[in-house]
mmCIF file of C-alpha atoms in Angstrom:
data_model
loop_
_atom_site.group_PDB
_atom_site.id
_atom_site.type_symbol
_atom_site.label_atom_id
_atom_site.label_comp_id
_atom_site.label_asym_id
_atom_site.label_seq_id
_atom_site.Cartn_x
_atom_site.Cartn_y
_atom_site.Cartn_z
ATOM 1 C CA MET A 23 130.614 130.701 -82.509
ATOM 2 C CA GLU A 24 130.893 134.354 -82.470
ATOM 3 C CA PRO A 25 133.589 135.954 -84.807
ATOM 4 C CA THR A 26 136.567 137.303 -83.141
ATOM 5 C CA ASP A 27 138.020 139.649 -85.704
ATOM 6 C CA PRO A 28 136.195 143.104 -85.502
ATOM 7 C CA LEU A 29 133.846 143.899 -87.863
ATOM 8 C CA THR A 30 132.574 146.181 -90.534
ATOM 9 C CA GLU A 31 129.297 147.104 -91.506
ATOM 10 C CA ASP A 32 129.718 147.612 -95.244
ATOM 11 C CA ARG A 33 126.547 148.140 -98.788
ATOM 12 C CA LEU A 34 126.306 146.380 -101.392
ATOM 13 C CA LEU A 35 124.104 147.069 -105.214
ATOM 14 C CA ASP A 36 124.011 151.281 -104.386
ATOM 15 C CA GLY A 37 123.179 150.888 -100.476
ATOM 16 C CA ARG A 38 120.493 148.909 -101.171
ATOM 17 C CA LEU A 39 121.903 145.683 -98.937
ATOM 18 C CA ARG A 40 123.837 145.987 -95.793
ATOM 19 C CA LEU A 41 126.604 143.399 -95.382
ATOM 20 C CA ILE A 42 128.692 143.009 -92.014
ATOM 21 C CA GLN A 43 132.210 141.408 -91.981
ATOM 22 C CA PRO A 44 135.111 140.648 -90.492
ATOM 23 C CA ARG A 45 137.588 143.961 -90.973
ATOM 24 C CA ASP A 46 140.470 142.079 -91.411
ATOM 25 C CA GLY A 47 139.562 138.605 -92.376
ATOM 26 C CA TYR A 48 137.571 137.242 -95.763
ATOM 27 C CA ARG A 49 135.772 140.020 -96.835
ATOM 28 C CA ALA A 50 132.980 139.979 -100.287
ATOM 29 C CA ALA A 51 133.969 142.629 -103.066
ATOM 30 C CA ILE A 52 132.781 142.802 -106.221
ATOM 31 C CA ASP A 53 133.235 138.984 -107.702
ATOM 32 C CA PRO A 54 129.653 137.820 -105.731
ATOM 33 C CA VAL A 55 127.709 141.067 -106.750
ATOM 34 C CA PHE A 56 128.664 139.449 -110.230
ATOM 35 C CA LEU A 57 128.135 135.949 -109.592
ATOM 36 C CA ALA A 58 124.281 136.241 -108.274
ATOM 37 C CA ALA A 59 124.152 138.369 -111.329
ATOM 38 C CA ALA A 60 124.162 135.335 -112.926
ATOM 39 C CA VAL A 61 122.096 132.830 -111.833
ATOM 40 C CA PRO A 62 118.962 133.005 -113.652
ATOM 41 C CA ALA A 63 116.868 132.290 -110.602
ATOM 42 C CA ARG A 64 113.115 131.623 -110.807
ATOM 43 C CA PRO A 65 110.486 132.254 -108.836
ATOM 44 C CA GLY A 66 110.037 129.317 -106.178
ATOM 45 C CA GLU A 67 112.863 127.806 -107.023
ATOM 46 C CA ARG A 68 115.704 126.906 -104.535
ATOM 47 C CA VAL A 69 119.454 127.930 -104.950
ATOM 48 C CA LEU A 70 122.001 127.494 -103.021
ATOM 49 C CA ASP A 71 125.568 129.028 -102.108
ATOM 50 C CA LEU A 72 127.619 126.213 -101.165
ATOM 51 C CA GLY A 73 130.826 128.241 -99.254
ATOM 52 C CA CYS A 74 128.155 131.762 -98.436
ATOM 53 C CA GLY A 75 130.653 133.386 -96.684
ATOM 54 C CA VAL A 76 128.971 136.013 -95.106
ATOM 55 C CA GLY A 77 125.862 135.666 -97.463
ATOM 56 C CA ALA A 78 127.052 138.105 -100.273
ATOM 57 C CA ALA A 79 126.397 136.729 -102.870
ATOM 58 C CA ALA A 80 122.819 134.991 -102.074
ATOM 59 C CA LEU A 81 121.888 138.347 -100.878
ATOM 60 C CA CYS A 82 122.249 139.715 -104.107
ATOM 61 C CA LEU A 83 120.485 136.865 -105.949
ATOM 62 C CA LEU A 84 117.993 137.773 -103.395
ATOM 63 C CA ALA A 85 117.176 141.178 -104.082
ATOM 64 C CA ARG A 86 116.876 140.663 -107.490
ATOM 65 C CA CYS A 87 114.811 137.533 -107.441
ATOM 66 C CA PRO A 88 112.078 137.669 -104.285
ATOM 67 C CA GLN A 89 110.129 135.094 -104.976
ATOM 68 C CA ALA A 90 113.206 132.318 -104.969
ATOM 69 C CA THR A 91 114.326 131.070 -101.334
ATOM 70 C CA VAL A 92 118.401 130.096 -100.736
ATOM 71 C CA THR A 93 120.131 128.149 -98.524
ATOM 72 C CA GLY A 94 123.857 128.973 -97.472
ATOM 73 C CA LEU A 95 126.605 126.279 -96.769
ATOM 74 C CA GLU A 96 129.767 127.253 -94.689
ATOM 75 C CA LEU A 97 132.420 125.578 -93.310
ATOM 76 C CA GLN A 98 133.817 128.685 -90.988
ATOM 77 C CA GLU A 99 130.702 128.624 -88.079
ATOM 78 C CA SER A 100 131.639 132.360 -87.599
ATOM 79 C CA LEU A 101 131.650 132.693 -91.154
ATOM 80 C CA ALA A 102 128.332 131.537 -91.014
ATOM 81 C CA GLY A 103 127.036 133.506 -88.208
ATOM 82 C CA LEU A 104 127.797 136.326 -89.825
ATOM 83 C CA ALA A 105 125.393 135.466 -92.920
ATOM 84 C CA ARG A 106 122.117 134.483 -90.967
ATOM 85 C CA ARG A 107 122.726 138.596 -89.007
ATOM 86 C CA ASN A 108 123.036 139.688 -92.495
ATOM 87 C CA ALA A 109 119.624 137.485 -93.236
ATOM 88 C CA ALA A 110 118.366 139.701 -90.488
ATOM 89 C CA LEU A 111 119.559 142.728 -91.154
ATOM 90 C CA ASN A 112 117.920 143.347 -95.202
ATOM 91 C CA ALA A 113 114.710 141.887 -93.515
ATOM 92 C CA MET A 114 115.497 138.175 -95.574
ATOM 93 C CA GLU A 115 115.825 135.424 -93.263
ATOM 94 C CA GLU A 116 112.302 133.807 -94.268
ATOM 95 C CA ARG A 117 114.112 132.965 -98.129
ATOM 96 C CA PHE A 118 117.831 133.199 -96.916
ATOM 97 C CA ASN A 119 118.934 129.779 -94.687
ATOM 98 C CA PRO A 120 122.738 130.002 -93.487
ATOM 99 C CA LEU A 121 124.138 126.678 -92.412
ATOM 100 C CA CYS A 122 127.000 124.855 -90.881
ATOM 101 C CA GLY A 123 128.409 122.402 -92.622
ATOM 102 C CA ASP A 124 130.825 120.947 -95.171
ATOM 103 C CA GLY A 125 130.563 120.490 -98.831
ATOM 104 C CA ALA A 126 131.724 117.418 -98.731
ATOM 105 C CA ALA A 127 130.075 115.983 -96.402
ATOM 106 C CA PRO A 128 126.874 118.165 -96.229
ATOM 107 C CA PRO A 129 123.732 117.832 -93.482
ATOM 108 C CA PRO A 130 121.127 114.932 -93.793
ATOM 109 C CA GLY A 131 118.210 116.445 -95.899
ATOM 110 C CA LEU A 132 119.706 118.759 -97.737
ATOM 111 C CA GLY A 133 117.927 117.738 -100.473
ATOM 112 C CA GLU A 134 118.285 118.605 -104.917
ATOM 113 C CA PHE A 135 118.646 122.303 -105.900
ATOM 114 C CA ASP A 136 117.639 124.245 -109.023
ATOM 115 C CA HIS A 137 120.916 126.193 -109.039
ATOM 116 C CA VAL A 138 123.972 125.700 -106.653
ATOM 117 C CA LEU A 139 126.413 129.651 -106.944
ATOM 118 C CA THR A 140 129.873 129.183 -105.514
ATOM 119 C CA ASN A 141 132.822 130.986 -105.401
ATOM 120 C CA PRO A 142 135.637 128.295 -104.460
ATOM 121 C CA PRO A 143 138.806 129.393 -102.824
ATOM 122 C CA PHE A 144 140.691 130.718 -105.724
ATOM 123 C CA PHE A 145 144.177 128.663 -104.606
ATOM 124 C CA ALA A 146 145.729 125.356 -104.467
ATOM 125 C CA GLN A 147 146.425 123.547 -101.976
ATOM 126 C CA ARG A 148 150.345 124.663 -100.770
ATOM 127 C CA SER A 149 150.895 127.152 -103.421
ATOM 128 C CA GLY A 150 151.621 130.723 -102.358
ATOM 129 C CA THR A 151 151.716 131.940 -99.189
ATOM 130 C CA SER A 152 148.879 131.269 -96.814
ATOM 131 C CA ALA A 153 147.454 134.854 -95.511
ATOM 132 C CA ALA A 154 148.111 135.699 -91.803
ATOM 133 C CA ASN A 155 145.107 135.776 -90.526
ATOM 134 C CA ALA A 156 143.499 132.438 -90.434
ATOM 135 C CA SER A 157 139.697 132.937 -92.218
ATOM 136 C CA ARG A 158 141.309 134.647 -94.812
ATOM 137 C CA ALA A 159 143.132 132.195 -95.344
ATOM 138 C CA MET A 160 140.628 129.270 -95.886
ATOM 139 C CA ALA A 161 138.634 131.039 -98.046
ATOM 140 C CA HIS A 162 141.099 131.680 -100.163
ATOM 141 C CA GLN A 163 142.994 128.859 -100.160
ATOM 142 C CA GLU A 164 141.393 124.958 -100.814
ATOM 143 C CA GLY A 165 141.567 123.261 -97.893
ATOM 144 C CA GLY A 166 139.804 119.353 -97.764
ATOM 145 C CA LEU A 167 137.998 119.970 -100.366
ATOM 146 C CA ASP A 168 140.191 120.901 -104.345
ATOM 147 C CA LEU A 169 138.260 122.238 -107.159
ATOM 148 C CA ALA A 170 138.100 119.674 -108.114
ATOM 149 C CA GLY A 171 136.784 118.069 -105.161
ATOM 150 C CA TRP A 172 134.241 121.258 -104.748
ATOM 151 C CA ILE A 173 133.108 121.345 -108.462
ATOM 152 C CA LYS A 174 132.191 117.063 -107.580
ATOM 153 C CA ALA A 175 130.705 118.441 -104.572
ATOM 154 C CA ALA A 176 128.027 121.157 -105.729
ATOM 155 C CA VAL A 177 126.879 119.135 -108.965
ATOM 156 C CA LYS A 178 125.963 116.619 -107.091
ATOM 157 C CA LEU A 179 123.901 119.059 -104.760
ATOM 158 C CA LEU A 180 121.678 120.245 -108.517
ATOM 159 C CA ARG A 181 118.686 118.120 -109.124
ATOM 160 C CA PRO A 182 117.909 116.888 -113.116
ATOM 161 C CA LYS A 183 119.300 119.661 -115.431
ATOM 162 C CA GLY A 184 119.606 122.241 -112.194
ATOM 163 C CA ARG A 185 122.025 125.190 -112.981
ATOM 164 C CA LEU A 186 125.798 125.377 -111.605
ATOM 165 C CA THR A 187 127.348 129.141 -112.072
ATOM 166 C CA LEU A 188 130.601 130.113 -110.236
ATOM 167 C CA ILE A 189 133.644 132.363 -110.364
ATOM 168 C CA HIS A 190 137.290 132.034 -110.946
ATOM 169 C CA ARG A 191 140.268 133.108 -111.726
ATOM 170 C CA ALA A 192 140.887 132.918 -115.274
ATOM 171 C CA GLU A 193 144.192 131.360 -114.968
ATOM 172 C CA ARG A 194 141.896 128.245 -114.117
ATOM 173 C CA LEU A 195 139.815 127.496 -116.278
ATOM 174 C CA GLY A 196 141.765 124.850 -117.770
ATOM 175 C CA ASP A 197 140.845 122.914 -114.007
ATOM 176 C CA ILE A 198 137.546 124.068 -113.951
ATOM 177 C CA LEU A 199 136.809 122.119 -117.625
ATOM 178 C CA ALA A 200 138.969 119.489 -116.807
ATOM 179 C CA ALA A 201 137.009 118.805 -113.319
ATOM 180 C CA LEU A 202 133.532 119.249 -115.246
ATOM 181 C CA ARG A 203 134.191 116.882 -117.726
ATOM 182 C CA GLY A 204 132.721 113.317 -116.712
ATOM 183 C CA ARG A 205 130.190 114.906 -114.517
ATOM 184 C CA GLY A 206 127.299 114.976 -116.845
ATOM 185 C CA VAL A 207 126.770 117.875 -117.181
ATOM 186 C CA GLY A 208 126.718 120.400 -120.189
ATOM 187 C CA ASP A 209 125.328 123.888 -122.081
ATOM 188 C CA ILE A 210 129.319 124.708 -120.773
ATOM 189 C CA ALA A 211 128.615 128.651 -120.879
ATOM 190 C CA VAL A 212 131.909 130.603 -119.805
ATOM 191 C CA LEU A 213 132.104 134.364 -119.532
ATOM 192 C CA PRO A 214 135.349 135.962 -119.015
ATOM 193 C CA LEU A 215 135.459 139.755 -117.243
ATOM 194 C CA TRP A 216 138.376 141.841 -118.207
ATOM 195 C CA PRO A 217 139.212 144.690 -116.141
ATOM 196 C CA LYS A 218 139.735 146.433 -119.148
ATOM 197 C CA ALA A 219 139.522 146.001 -123.138
ATOM 198 C CA ASP A 220 142.632 145.706 -123.627
ATOM 199 C CA ARG A 221 143.721 143.585 -121.123
ATOM 200 C CA ALA A 222 143.267 139.797 -120.087
ATOM 201 C CA ALA A 223 140.499 138.031 -118.566
ATOM 202 C CA GLY A 224 140.624 138.617 -114.242
ATOM 203 C CA ARG A 225 137.955 136.403 -114.063
ATOM 204 C CA VAL A 226 135.463 134.123 -115.561
ATOM 205 C CA ILE A 227 132.074 133.134 -114.441
ATOM 206 C CA VAL A 228 131.111 129.501 -115.587
ATOM 207 C CA GLY A 229 127.764 127.615 -116.364
ATOM 208 C CA ALA A 230 127.005 124.385 -116.509
ATOM 209 C CA ARG A 231 123.875 122.654 -116.673
ATOM 210 C CA LYS A 232 122.920 118.477 -115.252
ATOM 211 C CA GLY A 233 122.567 116.039 -117.404
ATOM 212 C CA VAL A 234 122.392 118.052 -120.815
ATOM 213 C CA ARG A 235 125.054 117.806 -123.872
ATOM 214 C CA SER A 236 124.317 120.619 -124.927
ATOM 215 C CA PRO A 237 127.774 121.784 -126.814
ATOM 216 C CA LEU A 238 130.512 124.163 -124.995
ATOM 217 C CA ARG A 239 130.167 128.089 -125.482
ATOM 218 C CA LEU A 240 132.777 130.767 -125.373
ATOM 219 C CA LEU A 241 130.651 133.985 -124.710
ATOM 220 C CA PRO A 242 131.365 137.725 -125.653
ATOM 221 C CA GLY A 243 132.186 138.437 -121.905
ATOM 222 C CA LEU A 244 131.937 141.733 -120.092
ATOM 223 C CA VAL A 245 134.087 145.355 -119.335
ATOM 224 C CA LEU A 246 134.537 146.467 -116.114
ATOM 225 C CA HIS A 247 136.177 149.395 -116.381
ATOM 226 C CA GLY A 248 136.494 152.262 -118.926
ATOM 227 C CA GLN A 249 140.104 153.455 -119.879
ATOM 228 C CA ASP A 250 139.046 155.867 -117.329
ATOM 229 C CA GLY A 251 139.468 153.685 -114.703
ATOM 230 C CA ALA A 252 135.310 153.404 -113.688
ATOM 231 C CA PHE A 253 133.072 150.948 -113.724
ATOM 232 C CA THR A 254 131.292 150.811 -117.323
ATOM 233 C CA PRO A 255 128.240 150.627 -117.520
ATOM 234 C CA ALA A 256 126.836 147.758 -118.034
ATOM 235 C CA ALA A 257 129.255 147.016 -115.036
ATOM 236 C CA GLN A 258 127.503 150.264 -113.331
ATOM 237 C CA ALA A 259 123.810 148.217 -113.949
ATOM 238 C CA ILE A 260 125.170 144.714 -112.191
ATOM 239 C CA LEU A 261 127.352 146.546 -109.374
ATOM 240 C CA ARG A 262 124.164 149.063 -108.403
ATOM 241 C CA GLY A 263 121.345 148.599 -110.276
ATOM 242 C CA GLY A 264 121.364 144.778 -109.657
ATOM 243 C CA ALA A 265 120.912 144.100 -112.648
ATOM 244 C CA ALA A 266 120.863 140.236 -114.209
ATOM 245 C CA LEU A 267 123.837 138.693 -116.691
ATOM 246 C CA ASP A 268 121.763 135.895 -117.969
ATOM 247 C CA PRO A 269 123.925 135.251 -121.191
ATOM 248 C CA LEU A 270 125.630 131.494 -119.784
ATOM 249 C CA GLY A 271 121.965 130.198 -120.511
ATOM 250 C CA GLY A 272 119.922 129.527 -124.020
ATOM 251 C CA GLY A 273 122.248 126.828 -125.325
ATOM 252 C CA GLU A 274 120.015 124.281 -126.490
ATOM 253 C CA ASP A 275 118.683 121.629 -124.403
ATOM 254 C CA LYS A 276 120.007 118.467 -125.883
ATOM 255 C CA THR A 277 118.928 114.554 -123.160
#
């Protein structure tokens, strides 16, 4: 199904990635770039982008990890179609396969993955005012799956010792940790993203591994902007250079 919203073509990673997305609907910004940077995918590993949208995170990951393969799962067919279009636009259609489907009932034969990365809807059901644009509202507000259900679906799709990586609003960290409890995961790592050095974190990146028992780690985090408002060199290295952000690994692997 073709999107009904007008489209724009935008650029990521200092112009190296082209991204077609709705002008007024769901739009990828910097969150998927940081999410992709935090996934330590290795050559030959299978990655799932759960709720892939137009494919921003998957494409950023593949720009850094060209020997990995990514499957996208997106509930909205219009966005999944744009993800396929973006894969072809960036000559990554052989490595990125966006599918239309529901994380609560994945397509048969999807299998298990070495990594699941995801940017779940930020807002709980019936919280705040829904966006006027239906596609944007669906992307930003929980629907059939709440945050706990989303995390349950992600963990279920991991192979043993596979890694979940997600980005979310910092104020929902308690909900994320509660949702991970009892899911058979460990080596949970929390990395805050601070807008400035003297500001509270606005986002957190959370990693966890299936079937390990290493303790939770609170990591030093990343400051995004200097006092002048410009991105810090560390943030620029990710946003423009496609550098890895991999402090989520390194926990002791205790089975």
